[in-house]
Every structure is written in C-alpha cells, then in structure tokens.
XYZ file of C-alpha atoms in Angstrom:
703
model
C 24.185 15.103 -0.590
C 25.729 13.596 -3.882
C 25.065 15.420 -7.131
C 24.614 12.272 -9.234
C 22.112 9.649 -9.069
C 23.111 6.384 -7.215
C 24.384 3.660 -9.098
C 24.234 -0.178 -8.831
C 22.138 -1.967 -6.097
C 22.568 -0.294 -3.551
C -2.883 -7.751 22.030
C -5.786 -5.891 20.373
C -5.272 -3.234 22.996
C -1.976 -1.950 21.616
C -3.291 -1.609 17.914
C -5.274 1.452 17.439
C -7.923 0.504 14.877
C -9.249 3.217 12.623
C -12.389 2.959 10.231
C -14.230 5.245 8.038
C -17.261 6.370 9.538
C -20.666 6.023 7.410
C -18.845 5.397 4.126
C -21.256 4.401 1.226
C -20.892 1.540 -1.407
C -18.406 1.496 -4.060
C -18.917 -0.116 -7.310
C -16.099 -1.066 -9.890
C -16.537 -2.608 -13.106
C -12.710 -3.422 -13.734
C -13.065 -4.683 -17.333
C -9.475 -4.699 -17.625
C -9.044 -7.521 -15.244
C -11.199 -9.976 -17.140
C -10.263 -12.895 -19.621
C -10.967 -11.650 -23.200
C -14.240 -13.523 -23.512
C -15.425 -11.720 -20.337
C -14.265 -8.481 -21.197
C -16.816 -8.670 -24.503
C -19.397 -9.235 -21.914
C -18.375 -6.211 -19.789
C -18.454 -3.926 -22.783
C -22.435 -3.885 -22.329
C -22.780 -4.848 -18.702
C -21.114 -2.811 -16.005
C -23.070 -4.427 -13.159
C -20.684 -5.687 -10.269
C -22.038 -9.538 -11.255
C -20.673 -9.153 -14.947
C -17.972 -11.790 -15.078
C -15.183 -11.247 -12.321
C -15.277 -7.764 -11.413
C -13.646 -6.147 -8.457
C -15.432 -3.559 -6.213
C -13.016 -2.163 -3.721
C -13.960 -1.569 -0.418
C -12.094 1.718 -1.150
C -10.603 2.876 -4.445
C -7.050 4.263 -4.738
C -6.819 7.849 -6.100
C -3.612 9.504 -5.217
C -1.693 6.601 -3.142
C 2.043 7.134 -3.190
C 3.522 7.558 0.340
C 2.595 7.015 3.933
C 1.474 10.737 3.658
C 0.151 10.733 0.288
C -2.885 8.519 0.781
C -6.245 9.432 -0.593
C -8.882 7.215 -1.490
C -12.769 7.110 -2.284
C -14.734 5.197 0.368
C -17.944 5.394 -1.865
C -19.802 4.517 -4.923
C -19.162 7.412 -7.184
C -16.637 9.809 -7.974
C -19.218 12.719 -7.355
C -21.260 12.650 -4.381
C -18.383 11.855 -1.762
C -15.345 13.544 -0.785
C -12.173 11.874 -1.068
C -10.466 10.983 2.235
C -7.069 10.163 3.870
C -6.725 6.382 4.685
C -7.978 7.433 8.168
C -11.201 8.610 6.918
C -10.266 12.297 7.320
C -11.425 14.119 4.234
C -9.090 15.161 1.880
C -11.280 17.199 -0.516
C -11.179 16.795 -4.258
C -13.522 18.609 -6.338
C -14.192 18.197 -10.359
C -16.539 20.353 -12.437
C -17.111 20.178 -16.101
C -18.752 23.114 -17.842
C -20.380 22.011 -21.004
C -21.985 24.383 -23.324
C -22.385 26.592 -20.484
C -24.033 24.108 -18.029
C -21.949 23.210 -15.073
C -21.623 19.614 -13.575
C -20.057 17.552 -10.696
C -17.544 14.895 -11.581
C -15.909 14.839 -8.230
C -16.521 15.456 -4.688
C -19.467 17.113 -3.220
C -19.241 20.718 -3.742
C -21.381 23.566 -2.488
C -22.188 26.781 -3.822
C -23.588 29.878 -2.357
C -27.247 30.412 -2.178
C -28.266 31.733 -5.411
C -25.257 30.647 -7.327
C -24.789 28.348 -10.550
C -26.903 25.200 -10.392
C -24.870 22.090 -10.295
C -25.737 18.682 -11.953
C -24.141 15.551 -11.735
C -22.463 13.662 -14.396
C -23.555 10.396 -14.678
C -20.520 7.535 -14.055
C -20.854 4.779 -16.446
C -17.489 2.704 -15.421
C -14.735 2.587 -13.208
C -11.260 0.180 -13.934
C -8.914 -0.517 -11.256
C -5.570 -1.716 -12.666
C -2.488 -1.977 -10.550
C -1.388 1.557 -11.274
C -4.364 3.686 -12.098
C -7.962 3.948 -11.265
C -9.838 5.218 -14.233
C -13.529 6.679 -13.895
C -15.678 7.263 -16.737
C -18.764 9.777 -16.844
C -21.117 11.224 -19.341
C -23.185 14.538 -19.447
C -24.018 16.962 -21.940
C -23.060 15.287 -25.056
C -19.655 14.381 -24.001
C -17.450 11.457 -22.079
C -15.075 12.234 -19.485
C -12.234 10.112 -18.495
C -10.723 10.903 -15.128
C -7.552 8.843 -14.349
C -5.683 8.807 -11.030
C -2.050 7.232 -11.676
C 0.380 6.473 -9.068
C 3.299 5.148 -10.690
C 5.350 2.158 -9.438
C 8.952 2.058 -10.807
C 10.600 -1.123 -10.109
C 14.295 -0.709 -10.273
C 14.054 2.870 -10.661
C 15.063 4.624 -7.475
C 14.925 7.994 -9.106
C 11.117 8.111 -10.126
C 10.185 5.806 -7.373
C 11.528 8.593 -5.023
C 9.251 11.430 -6.288
C 6.444 11.765 -3.981
C 3.947 12.633 -6.326
C 0.739 11.361 -8.141
C -1.130 12.063 -11.450
C -4.813 13.104 -11.899
C -5.634 13.411 -15.622
C -9.104 14.288 -17.477
C -9.888 13.780 -21.051
C -13.132 14.544 -22.904
C -14.434 13.311 -26.233
C -17.890 14.138 -28.047
C -20.329 11.462 -27.747
C -22.933 12.702 -30.285
C -20.493 14.044 -33.085
C -21.277 17.334 -32.545
C -18.605 19.907 -31.043
C -19.122 21.241 -27.473
C -17.561 23.911 -25.723
C -15.911 22.648 -22.562
C -13.897 23.612 -19.554
C -12.836 21.522 -16.670
C -12.046 22.550 -13.045
C -10.125 20.563 -10.678
C -9.530 21.484 -7.023
C -8.121 20.066 -3.699
C -8.617 21.785 -0.219
C -6.188 22.695 2.438
C -7.348 19.948 4.336
C -4.513 18.134 2.506
C -2.014 19.733 4.823
C -2.580 18.835 8.193
C -4.708 16.367 10.427
C -6.269 19.184 12.334
C -8.517 21.636 10.738
C -8.024 24.156 13.345
C -4.346 24.465 12.021
C -3.146 27.837 10.435
C -1.941 27.412 7.135
C -0.390 29.563 4.428
C -0.310 29.306 0.573
C 1.301 30.311 -2.651
C 1.015 30.431 -6.326
C 3.954 30.337 -8.635
C 5.115 29.484 -12.238
C 8.436 27.793 -12.385
C 10.056 25.736 -15.341
C 6.636 26.018 -17.261
C 4.550 24.625 -14.386
C 1.918 26.354 -12.399
C 1.987 25.418 -8.672
C -0.701 25.945 -6.128
C 0.838 24.958 -2.576
C -0.238 25.070 1.148
C 1.764 24.495 4.052
C 1.231 24.732 8.016
C 2.412 27.886 9.277
C 4.136 26.402 12.185
C 4.949 22.936 11.118
C 5.716 20.286 13.758
C 8.862 18.697 12.014
C 8.770 15.109 12.140
C 5.513 14.729 13.827
C 2.130 13.578 13.097
C -1.460 14.610 13.806
C -4.103 11.989 13.103
C -1.456 10.049 11.041
C -1.178 12.939 9.072
C 2.110 14.666 8.574
C 2.457 18.079 10.687
C 5.141 19.481 8.202
C 5.699 19.601 4.480
C 4.054 21.230 1.347
C 0.898 20.108 -0.537
C 1.934 21.039 -4.022
C -1.068 20.998 -6.581
C 0.802 21.745 -10.269
C -0.260 21.332 -13.936
C 1.703 22.657 -16.998
C 1.035 26.446 -17.965
C -0.847 26.137 -21.327
C -3.284 28.335 -23.223
C -6.809 28.139 -21.463
C -5.419 27.503 -17.942
C -6.653 30.005 -15.334
C -6.225 29.423 -11.332
C -7.322 30.821 -8.174
C -6.791 30.330 -4.244
C -9.461 31.372 -1.911
C -12.718 30.207 -0.064
C -14.206 27.294 -1.565
C -17.668 28.519 -2.685
C -16.080 31.513 -4.330
C -13.516 29.653 -6.340
C -16.124 27.056 -7.386
C -18.455 29.844 -8.355
C -16.032 31.355 -10.586
C -15.393 27.910 -12.215
C -19.023 26.993 -12.569
C -20.199 30.497 -13.685
C -17.658 31.655 -15.874
C -15.453 28.996 -17.031
C -12.326 30.598 -15.567
C -10.630 31.848 -12.714
C -9.234 35.115 -11.600
C -5.694 34.280 -11.306
C -5.819 36.066 -7.693
C -4.676 34.209 -4.208
C -6.646 35.131 -1.343
C -4.699 37.411 0.648
C -6.238 36.688 4.166
C -3.732 34.114 5.279
C -2.368 32.447 7.234
C -5.935 31.148 8.333
C -7.421 28.114 9.830
C -8.051 25.336 7.351
C -11.682 25.490 8.455
C -12.047 29.012 8.210
C -13.599 29.860 4.907
C -12.055 26.408 3.794
C -9.340 27.584 1.477
C -8.945 25.487 -1.739
C -6.848 25.585 -4.965
C -8.574 25.600 -8.147
C -7.186 24.924 -11.704
C -9.312 25.404 -14.607
C -8.832 24.668 -18.242
C -10.777 26.013 -21.128
C -10.461 23.323 -23.770
C -12.548 25.227 -26.188
C -14.739 23.681 -29.109
C -14.213 19.676 -28.516
C -15.246 16.993 -30.856
C -12.327 14.459 -30.748
C -10.450 13.482 -27.678
C -8.951 16.372 -26.483
C -5.214 16.565 -25.009
C -5.353 15.218 -21.315
C -5.603 18.022 -18.524
C -3.036 16.540 -16.428
C -2.420 17.624 -12.651
C -0.022 16.569 -10.316
C -0.241 16.346 -6.364
C 2.353 15.741 -3.984
C 3.359 15.922 -0.413
C 6.887 17.057 -0.022
C 8.763 16.928 3.010
C 12.548 17.472 4.138
C 13.589 15.798 6.203
C 11.542 12.506 5.564
C 12.446 10.578 8.657
C 15.052 10.432 11.504
C 17.271 7.636 12.056
C 18.682 7.464 15.848
C 18.331 11.146 16.253
C 19.863 12.177 12.736
C 17.152 13.739 10.192
C 17.400 12.275 6.721
C 16.585 13.622 3.481
C 14.149 11.918 0.967
C 15.887 10.447 -1.701
C 14.573 12.718 -4.208
C 16.785 15.335 -3.160
C 19.733 13.352 -4.748
C 18.513 13.672 -8.176
C 16.639 17.308 -8.343
C 18.074 20.456 -6.937
C 14.772 21.530 -5.921
C 11.175 20.213 -5.812
C 9.961 22.508 -8.740
C 12.644 20.935 -10.934
C 11.279 17.522 -9.923
C 7.310 18.453 -10.206
C 8.333 19.788 -13.956
C 10.399 16.763 -14.656
C 7.166 14.483 -13.398
C 4.956 16.385 -15.939
C 7.405 16.239 -18.673
C 7.689 12.380 -18.000
C 3.935 11.732 -17.996
C 3.401 10.295 -21.547
C 6.405 8.050 -20.747
C 5.174 7.310 -17.304
C 1.766 6.283 -18.620
C 3.448 3.985 -20.983
C 5.411 2.444 -18.433
C 2.534 2.067 -16.155
C 0.427 0.522 -19.166
C 3.499 -2.174 -19.430
C 3.422 -2.969 -15.650
C -0.263 -3.435 -15.551
C -0.125 -5.907 -18.333
C 2.753 -7.544 -16.823
C 1.277 -7.826 -13.140
C -2.307 -8.792 -14.480
C -1.128 -11.151 -17.090
C 1.263 -12.983 -14.279
C -1.388 -13.007 -11.913
C -3.928 -14.588 -14.366
C -1.699 -17.448 -15.248
C -0.675 -17.821 -11.615
C -3.994 -17.811 -10.064
C -6.876 -16.633 -12.404
C -9.122 -13.473 -12.753
C -10.156 -13.260 -9.184
C -6.405 -13.255 -8.138
C -5.538 -10.539 -10.897
C -8.234 -8.449 -9.605
C -6.780 -8.503 -6.009
C -3.073 -7.825 -6.938
C -4.708 -4.738 -8.820
C -6.115 -3.616 -5.687
C -3.074 -4.266 -3.572
C -0.113 -2.986 -5.442
C -0.440 0.689 -5.037
C -1.252 0.168 -1.525
C 1.789 -1.771 -0.762
C 4.332 0.390 -2.163
C 2.550 3.517 -0.574
C 3.553 2.385 3.100
C 7.195 3.035 2.103
C 9.314 5.802 1.106
C 13.020 6.213 0.144
C 15.638 8.450 2.054
C 19.390 9.129 1.662
C 21.730 8.055 4.659
C 25.598 8.603 4.208
C 25.372 9.090 0.438
C 23.274 5.818 -0.015
C 19.652 4.854 -0.401
C 17.631 3.564 2.332
C 13.728 2.642 2.641
C 11.752 2.876 5.492
C 8.458 1.465 5.956
C 5.065 2.806 8.302
C 3.076 0.361 10.109
C 0.032 1.987 8.977
C -3.225 1.937 10.918
C -2.104 -0.983 13.601
C 0.682 0.714 15.739
C 2.341 3.290 13.712
C 6.029 1.837 14.154
C 9.057 2.359 12.191
C 10.126 -0.494 9.853
C 8.080 -3.171 12.046
C 9.889 -6.277 10.719
C 6.819 -8.526 11.037
C 4.678 -5.708 8.954
C 7.424 -5.865 6.417
C 7.493 -9.583 6.198
C 4.053 -10.247 4.867
C 4.544 -7.340 2.610
C 7.540 -9.047 1.330
C 6.125 -11.123 -1.753
C 5.415 -7.859 -3.753
C 8.875 -6.526 -3.448
C 10.538 -10.425 -4.137
C 8.504 -10.353 -7.364
C 8.751 -6.939 -8.759
C 11.953 -5.294 -7.069
C 14.196 -7.766 -4.694
C 16.630 -4.105 -4.515
C 14.049 -2.473 -3.096
C 13.277 -5.149 -0.338
C 17.274 -5.057 0.452
C 16.937 -1.363 0.692
C 13.963 -1.875 3.286
C 16.016 -4.440 5.060
C 19.142 -2.075 5.374
C 17.784 0.130 8.330
C 16.831 -3.158 10.289
C 20.121 -4.720 9.725
C 22.136 -1.751 10.584
C 20.564 -0.843 14.011
C 21.014 -4.239 15.032
C 24.753 -4.159 14.228
C 25.678 -0.568 15.260
C 22.954 0.884 16.474
C 22.622 -0.146 20.128
C 20.208 -3.181 19.955
C 21.066 -4.833 23.153
C 19.586 -8.266 22.599
C 20.479 -11.502 20.877
C 17.318 -11.961 18.706
C 16.173 -9.485 16.065
C 14.289 -6.229 17.054
C 10.745 -5.942 16.391
C 10.897 -2.270 14.745
C 13.042 0.832 14.782
C 10.916 3.271 16.492
C 7.653 3.562 18.378
C 6.173 6.140 16.246
C 6.839 6.765 12.448
C 8.972 8.850 11.334
C 11.201 8.710 14.118
C 13.328 5.768 14.177
C 14.757 6.297 17.702
C 15.522 2.545 18.496
C 15.025 0.763 21.534
C 18.593 0.648 23.162
C 16.977 -0.078 26.370
C 15.622 -3.237 25.027
C 11.853 -2.099 25.859
C 9.871 -3.092 22.892
C 7.140 -5.506 21.596
C 9.454 -8.476 21.729
C 8.973 -11.375 19.161
C 12.370 -13.421 19.520
C 11.554 -16.284 17.102
C 9.425 -14.302 14.789
C 11.560 -11.291 13.962
C 14.861 -13.298 13.915
C 13.118 -15.992 11.430
C 11.475 -12.997 9.512
C 14.739 -10.982 8.797
C 16.608 -14.121 7.619
C 13.986 -15.387 5.175
C 13.807 -11.703 3.793
C 17.328 -11.504 3.461
C 17.627 -14.660 1.730
C 14.759 -14.116 -0.474
C 16.018 -10.714 -1.758
C 19.993 -11.679 -2.008
C 21.247 -9.485 0.694
C 24.830 -9.682 0.804
C 27.298 -9.018 3.581
C 25.865 -8.454 7.337
C 26.748 -12.089 7.792
C 27.584 -11.725 11.594
C 24.403 -10.416 12.848
C 22.341 -12.913 10.520
C 24.156 -15.682 11.986
C 23.830 -14.523 15.511
C 20.020 -14.658 14.593
C 20.223 -18.058 13.043
C 22.069 -19.457 16.080
C 19.212 -17.995 18.238
C 16.693 -19.869 16.001
C 18.726 -23.135 16.625
C 18.532 -22.930 20.459
C 14.708 -21.833 20.426
C 12.701 -22.226 17.219
C 12.136 -25.809 17.582
C 9.991 -25.808 20.310
C 9.507 -21.860 20.815
C 8.415 -20.689 24.456
C 5.441 -18.585 25.558
C 6.190 -15.955 23.119
C 4.547 -13.109 21.174
C 4.275 -13.376 17.392
C 2.913 -11.503 14.589
C -0.765 -12.016 14.953
C -0.413 -10.512 18.428
C -4.019 -9.723 18.576
C -4.778 -13.434 19.310
C -2.238 -13.071 22.317
C 0.968 -14.970 23.492
C 1.151 -18.601 22.724
C 3.621 -21.178 23.658
C 4.550 -24.353 21.669
C 3.172 -22.625 18.337
C 3.492 -25.106 15.512
C 3.204 -22.181 12.996
C 5.854 -20.069 14.692
C 8.293 -23.016 14.927
C 7.724 -23.660 11.082
C 8.812 -20.300 10.513
C 11.975 -20.638 12.539
C 12.978 -23.840 11.030
C 12.291 -22.543 7.594
C 14.728 -19.438 8.636
C 17.418 -21.731 9.738
C 17.261 -23.210 6.070
C 17.413 -19.730 4.870
C 20.580 -19.216 6.770
C 22.125 -22.210 4.781
C 21.525 -20.034 1.640
C 22.849 -17.141 2.979
C 25.952 -18.812 3.980
C 26.081 -20.424 0.705
C 25.986 -16.953 -1.069
C 28.874 -16.078 1.343
C 31.199 -18.704 0.401
C 30.794 -20.647 3.743
C 30.059 -24.051 2.827
C 30.680 -25.422 6.304
C 27.981 -23.230 7.878
C 25.524 -23.854 4.950
C 25.878 -27.681 5.500
C 24.969 -27.444 9.194
C 22.172 -25.070 8.878
C 20.541 -27.063 6.334
C 21.300 -30.043 8.276
C 19.805 -28.615 11.467
C 16.512 -27.412 9.577
C 16.016 -30.902 8.025
C 16.618 -32.548 11.422
C 14.334 -30.253 12.947
C 11.559 -30.697 10.614
C 11.233 -34.130 11.156
C 10.824 -33.513 14.823
C 8.514 -30.777 14.183
C 6.058 -33.018 11.860
C 6.034 -35.663 15.005
C 5.451 -32.748 17.479
C 2.749 -30.954 15.537
C 0.702 -33.918 14.425
C -2.350 -34.860 16.203
C -3.381 -38.408 16.385
C -5.806 -37.852 13.635
C -3.007 -36.767 11.618
C -4.043 -33.286 11.377
C -1.125 -30.361 12.278
C -2.074 -28.821 15.641
C -2.305 -24.976 16.687
C 0.549 -25.849 19.124
C 2.247 -28.949 20.302
C 0.278 -29.128 23.567
C -3.417 -28.683 21.883
C -4.607 -31.733 20.432
C -7.911 -31.291 18.158
C -6.887 -27.870 17.190
C -5.617 -26.335 13.841
C -4.278 -23.280 12.208
C -3.274 -21.770 8.779
C 0.328 -22.739 8.502
C 0.972 -19.999 6.105
C 4.684 -20.208 7.089
C 4.990 -22.934 4.858
C 5.021 -20.428 1.690
C 8.634 -19.327 2.815
C 9.808 -22.910 2.361
C 8.331 -22.964 -0.984
C 9.632 -19.443 -1.779
C 13.290 -20.392 -0.934
C 12.925 -23.875 -2.958
C 13.972 -25.585 0.467
C 11.484 -28.214 0.236
C 11.777 -29.134 3.998
C 7.640 -29.537 4.495
C 6.800 -32.965 3.057
C 4.501 -32.754 0.177
C 1.842 -35.196 1.935
C 1.878 -32.941 4.739
C 1.103 -29.939 2.355
C -1.656 -32.033 0.665
C -3.249 -32.903 3.850
C -3.236 -29.383 5.281
C -4.863 -28.295 2.136
C -7.763 -30.660 2.479
C -8.412 -29.597 5.957
C -8.742 -25.946 4.809
C -11.133 -26.737 2.188
C -13.281 -28.458 4.956
C -13.224 -25.564 7.134
C -13.769 -22.489 5.090
C -16.387 -20.018 5.758
C -18.274 -17.985 3.186
C -15.277 -15.287 2.939
C -12.370 -17.852 3.741
C -10.590 -19.685 6.229
C -10.033 -18.515 9.580
C -6.514 -18.169 10.979
C -7.471 -20.921 13.557
C -10.734 -22.197 15.491
C -10.359 -19.564 18.347
C -12.146 -16.905 16.426
C -13.840 -16.383 12.916
C -11.572 -13.980 11.468
C -8.513 -14.311 9.204
C -5.772 -12.247 7.576
C -5.871 -11.756 3.979
C -2.112 -11.724 3.676
C -1.694 -14.973 5.383
C -4.685 -16.367 3.266
C -2.960 -15.629 0.091
C 0.622 -16.915 1.590
C -1.025 -20.205 2.326
C -2.505 -20.069 -1.290
C 1.014 -19.953 -2.764
C 1.979 -22.798 -0.436
C -0.805 -24.671 -1.886
C 0.118 -23.733 -5.316
C 0.114 -27.678 -6.476
C -3.172 -27.893 -5.427
C -5.210 -25.684 -7.883
C -8.630 -26.543 -5.860
C -7.278 -25.502 -2.448
C -5.375 -22.262 -3.845
C -8.556 -21.042 -5.854
C -10.832 -21.812 -2.735
C -8.423 -19.455 -0.595
C -8.197 -16.804 -3.419
C -12.008 -16.885 -3.748
C -12.793 -16.391 0.018
C -10.636 -13.049 -0.139
C -12.162 -11.910 -3.398
C -15.464 -12.675 -2.093
C -14.639 -10.531 0.892
C -13.170 -7.497 -1.025
C -16.348 -7.384 -3.432
C -18.802 -7.511 -1.077
C -17.755 -6.074 2.555
C -19.826 -3.373 3.766
C -16.606 -2.071 5.603
C -15.856 0.551 3.200
C -12.109 1.188 4.066
C -8.748 0.955 2.218
C -8.094 -2.921 1.825
C -8.046 -4.342 5.231
C -6.032 -7.376 6.249
C -8.125 -8.452 8.984
C -11.720 -9.211 8.742
C -14.362 -11.897 9.558
C -14.933 -14.833 7.513
C -18.581 -15.227 8.403
C -19.964 -11.573 8.331
C -17.124 -9.893 5.687
C -16.869 -6.890 7.999
C -13.590 -5.737 8.799
C -12.143 -6.811 12.389
C -9.400 -4.065 12.098
C -6.463 -2.533 10.306
C -6.826 -0.889 6.724
C -4.314 0.566 4.365
C -1.474 -1.340 5.514
C 1.379 -2.263 3.240
C 0.871 -6.113 4.444
C -1.355 -6.631 1.213
C 1.952 -6.844 -0.523
C 1.582 -10.817 0.481
C -1.276 -10.823 -1.957
C 1.519 -11.522 -4.519
C 2.952 -14.379 -2.738
C 1.703 -16.809 -5.905
C 3.993 -14.259 -8.193
C 6.842 -14.301 -5.934
C 7.118 -18.020 -6.287
C 9.964 -18.947 -9.037
C 8.322 -20.086 -12.368
C 4.788 -19.933 -11.066
C 3.642 -17.106 -13.513
C-alpha cells in the first residue's frame, strides 16, 4: 500500500424487490430549494403545499456507501426508527433533557416501567439539500437543530473514500431565558449485521482526542452479506472528547434511563458480551451536558461509519478500501474527519449552493428539489478501493440484482458523475474495462456485470451471465466518451465494431429494462447503439486516430438516417420496435446524442417526440411505453434533458417525477420504477441510478 496520496487522474423474476413495510408518511418543507420569493412564504408556512417543497418518500440520514445507508421512512424524526434501505431497523435515538424534563427528538425509545416520562419534541421543519437533511424541533423553551451530513467530495478522493457520515445537534433559547440542556445520541447494535440473532462484541476507546464506541460481528463473514448488509466490519460511533461528555454501552432501556433521568452516563461498558443483537438490545450512547444555554450552543457532532477491510474482491483478490492509502488507521481517519467538520460543512454548503443554483437554472425549483434528494443516494451506491497502488471504484446494483458494477446500472447513473466529477466515472469504468481486457471475459461484446453478488467481482469467465450485447457495449462506449477515458482503445474498438455489425437492427435481445422482457428490432436500443458508434468517433479522435474517427462517424450518420426510416410509423411517430406499428416508447437514448454533441437525431424528430409525450402523460409522468403504465424516473429525466430545447416538454416530464416523489404512498428510498397512474412503487429502491436525475446538468452549457 503506498504511503502517500494518489496524484493526478488516476424479467421481473430475476429482480428481487424490497419494500418498507407499514411505513408512514414523511413531510419535508425544503425551503432551501425555493426561489427567493417563495422562501419568504415558507418562512411562515411549513405546509407541504407551500410553494415547491419536496416531501421525500424517505429522507436520507447517514447515506454514504452500500453498507452505510440509513433512512427515515416516516413523517417525523421522533416516533419512527431509522432503517437501512431494505427497511431493517438501524435504530437511532435522540433525547434532550431540558431543565430536568426529558424529551424524545429521534427514534421511538422505550424506558423501563416506572422510568422517567418521555415527552416528544415538536418538529417544525425539515430541509433537504443535496448533502444534508436538517430537522428543527422545539420544546421547553429551546430550539434544537439536528443535521445529518453525508459529504460528497468531487475531485477529492481522499475525503470521498472515508466511509463516515456526520450527525450534529445544536440548541438555542427561544424565549430569551437560559435553560439547562443535555443531549443524548445513540445507535443500536442492529447497525452491525442483517440478522439480529448474530453475536456481536463491542468496545469503547479514546484515541487522538476522540471517543469511539464500536460494535462488530463476533464471527464475521468476510466479503459476505446478510439481508444486503455487510456481515463483516466495524460500526464506529464517535465524537471528540470534551467537557460534559459521558458515554455508556449496555441494554437499551438501561442506558436511555440514565440519560433521561440523570443527564449523564456511567462511562461503563456492559461486560455481558458477546451476545445476540436481540439479547437485551445493546446500544451505544453518547451524552453531552451543555450546561446553561441561551445563545446557539457549539454543535454536538457525532460520526457514524461502517469500516471494512477488505472492501471487495476482484477475481479472487481482496482489495482494501482506498482510505487505507491515506490514513494509517481507522482511528486516525475518524479523528481527522472530526477535525475537518467545520471545513466539511463549508464545502458542503458551497456544493449545495452550486447544485441547487445550477438545477434551478436548468430546470426550475422542482428539478432542484429532485437533485437534492438524489445526490447522496447516487454516490452511496459506490465505493473506492485500491488495486495495484491505483484507485478504482465499484458500484453495487442495490435492491434489484445485487450485481457488482452492472454496466446498465452505472449507465443511467452516469449524469451525476459527468456533471460533478468525470474522474470518478473513469474510476468506475476501470474495472469494467480491465476485466474485458485481461480478466477472462470470453465474448466479443461487453459484459453485463463483474460478478453476480456484491462485493465479490468474481467475473463470468464461462460466459454465463445476463447478456445484453448491444445494451452494454453501447453503454460502455458512451460513458467512456462522456468521461474522457484514455487508453483501452482496443477493447473499445472491439465493442464499437460489434455495434457496427448489430446495432442498426438489434435482434431478439435483452436490454436494461429487462422487467419488460426481451425485444427484437427495438427502436430505442438501436438508437443507443448508433449513438455509441458516434461516441467511438470521439474516442478515436482523442486517441489521434483520424481514420477511425471519420469511419465511425460516417457509419453513425448513415445508420441514423436508416433508423429514422425503419422506426417511423406511417403516422410519423417513432415506434417501440420496427415491426410494431401503432406503438411508441420513451426514446431516452436520445440524451446521449445531446450529451456528446453528436447531433445525429434530427431536431424535427426530437420535437415531434416531445409533442407525443405531452399527449400521453398521466398524473405522475409518461410511461416507458404503452405496454404498461409504469415508468422509470431516471429515464424520464434523461428524456427531459434530450428535450431541453422544448421547455414545455422538459418541465412536464420533471413535474411528473416531482409529483410522484412528493405524494407517493410508497415510503422507500427514492424508487426509480413506479406507476404513473397510482404513484406506487413498481419495484427497486435506493439505487444509484437516480444519478440520472442530473441529466440536465450534465449537458454542456445548460446550467
């Protein structure tokens, strides 16, 4: 491992669907995403109907990696347990003791019979920005602000590699009087494993000025999952040492009773370990006595992390997380993470302002609200590792198939990385390209994924996988061109030549929307392949191969003319498939043509398609095609970006997804697959494909 940081660029049946059960509603005011005039309105009204609020189906709390992904799928921070994206409880508790009276501000904790009475704080506002979820609560004459910050660090691999997230709490007096306040924050051992019968052990340590309470499975299953949670690794719950800080590890009701009744903890760790997670529910409590508070207090900052070594395996070789190249130990990483909190907050504020401002200019307030909800989820589907002294990134196909670095999941997520950090997209592509070049992939077209079950990129050297020949080859070429990939010319050319032979009229093939089934002569799939041939012309130009560049561009232009003829119905409408007159579909693959500036699709065709979408939309958007009433949020936003020169169409497409997000009764982390009539989840949740929401921002010069 190098001692110094890296420099320079370095059919429905197969998709397992997960749902939260019995989740309640969630209200979010999101005043930070409104225009200045609308913000003034929200200052006096927190109703979801005020201006353009976003009410996420689930609000991101600690959302940083495939295994650090905790959400609130309810109306209020108090009264609901937080949960992993699958819906498994990953409990977080917050108590505030104000002038001797104890209040709940997070979770739904119980106390022993005869224990201290707990009252609930009154939640007055929630604001969701691209990197933060901020809750405001009142009780006992004070205001409490609780902020969950999961940093996004474009261009900074060192900071982005830290598998940590912040929770901060700050209080101030509302009535001008001084109030004696203590705050208690806690997580449960449920964070450590997907099975509550699992034995866990714990520890408390003070290192480098930081108190860390940690919990791990006693018999870890390295590089294995249980219920999509990691079966190995350590959950770390940390805060800087300071006056008034106490801690305790033990049975949930015992530790909470101490905080609620005494405003302080014992500094003791329960010796009855290891034990099952469900055996007296061990929790990890941190309590800070703030003393007498009038003005804003210094924030009580706690970090939560899921720390695993190794992180993934590639073709049988375990790979360490990238953070190990920058820090000698996890304790040093955690200490630096806390030291960095003020600067991290400022960077996150600037990124929030940038994303929100760009999004408003590109698509309005409702579009900005969608981008705010999508950013953390998109990045949290990925993680950074080190291989042969170089950084790589892997992506998990969350909630659908669990594959490693699925190309047709990375592809819809692409816009967020193309917009914020093309280097990161290149790192995500490196394993995909390496495996095809040297890993034993036996076929002429691109692989579908790097392994059937994350985190093991075991490959498919026998060729037995879910082939999507045109789909994946085209996806890889378009992403390579969009991110500025250098090298890998031979394999990219191989895939381009496959498309020259097969893309104009694809045979009976699977494609990314595999829940709709195989299809032959697909107009949209053909469009993708043709655009990818054009993308190869850009890659050839960058490689200095002008002859190849001219040839591929000429083929793409010839094919698009033929495509228009084959795909156009006698009515002038583009069909779902060449041999299906009277049909239509969302031609979201036109976005890549606009992204790369190829201008292959005639402007008149784009305009006519847009008019068709306006005439066929439902309450919550435009279906993928007439076979079903469901749609995909990522593809709708890709289509909106393709229609960027037609604001009425663009805005209608955005509004359909926004209306779904803010009204759906399916309370799950942002699902990309939903019904446009009922606004109910059709499947999938928490997937990184919501990076496709950033399609408008990825277009050159459109923000």
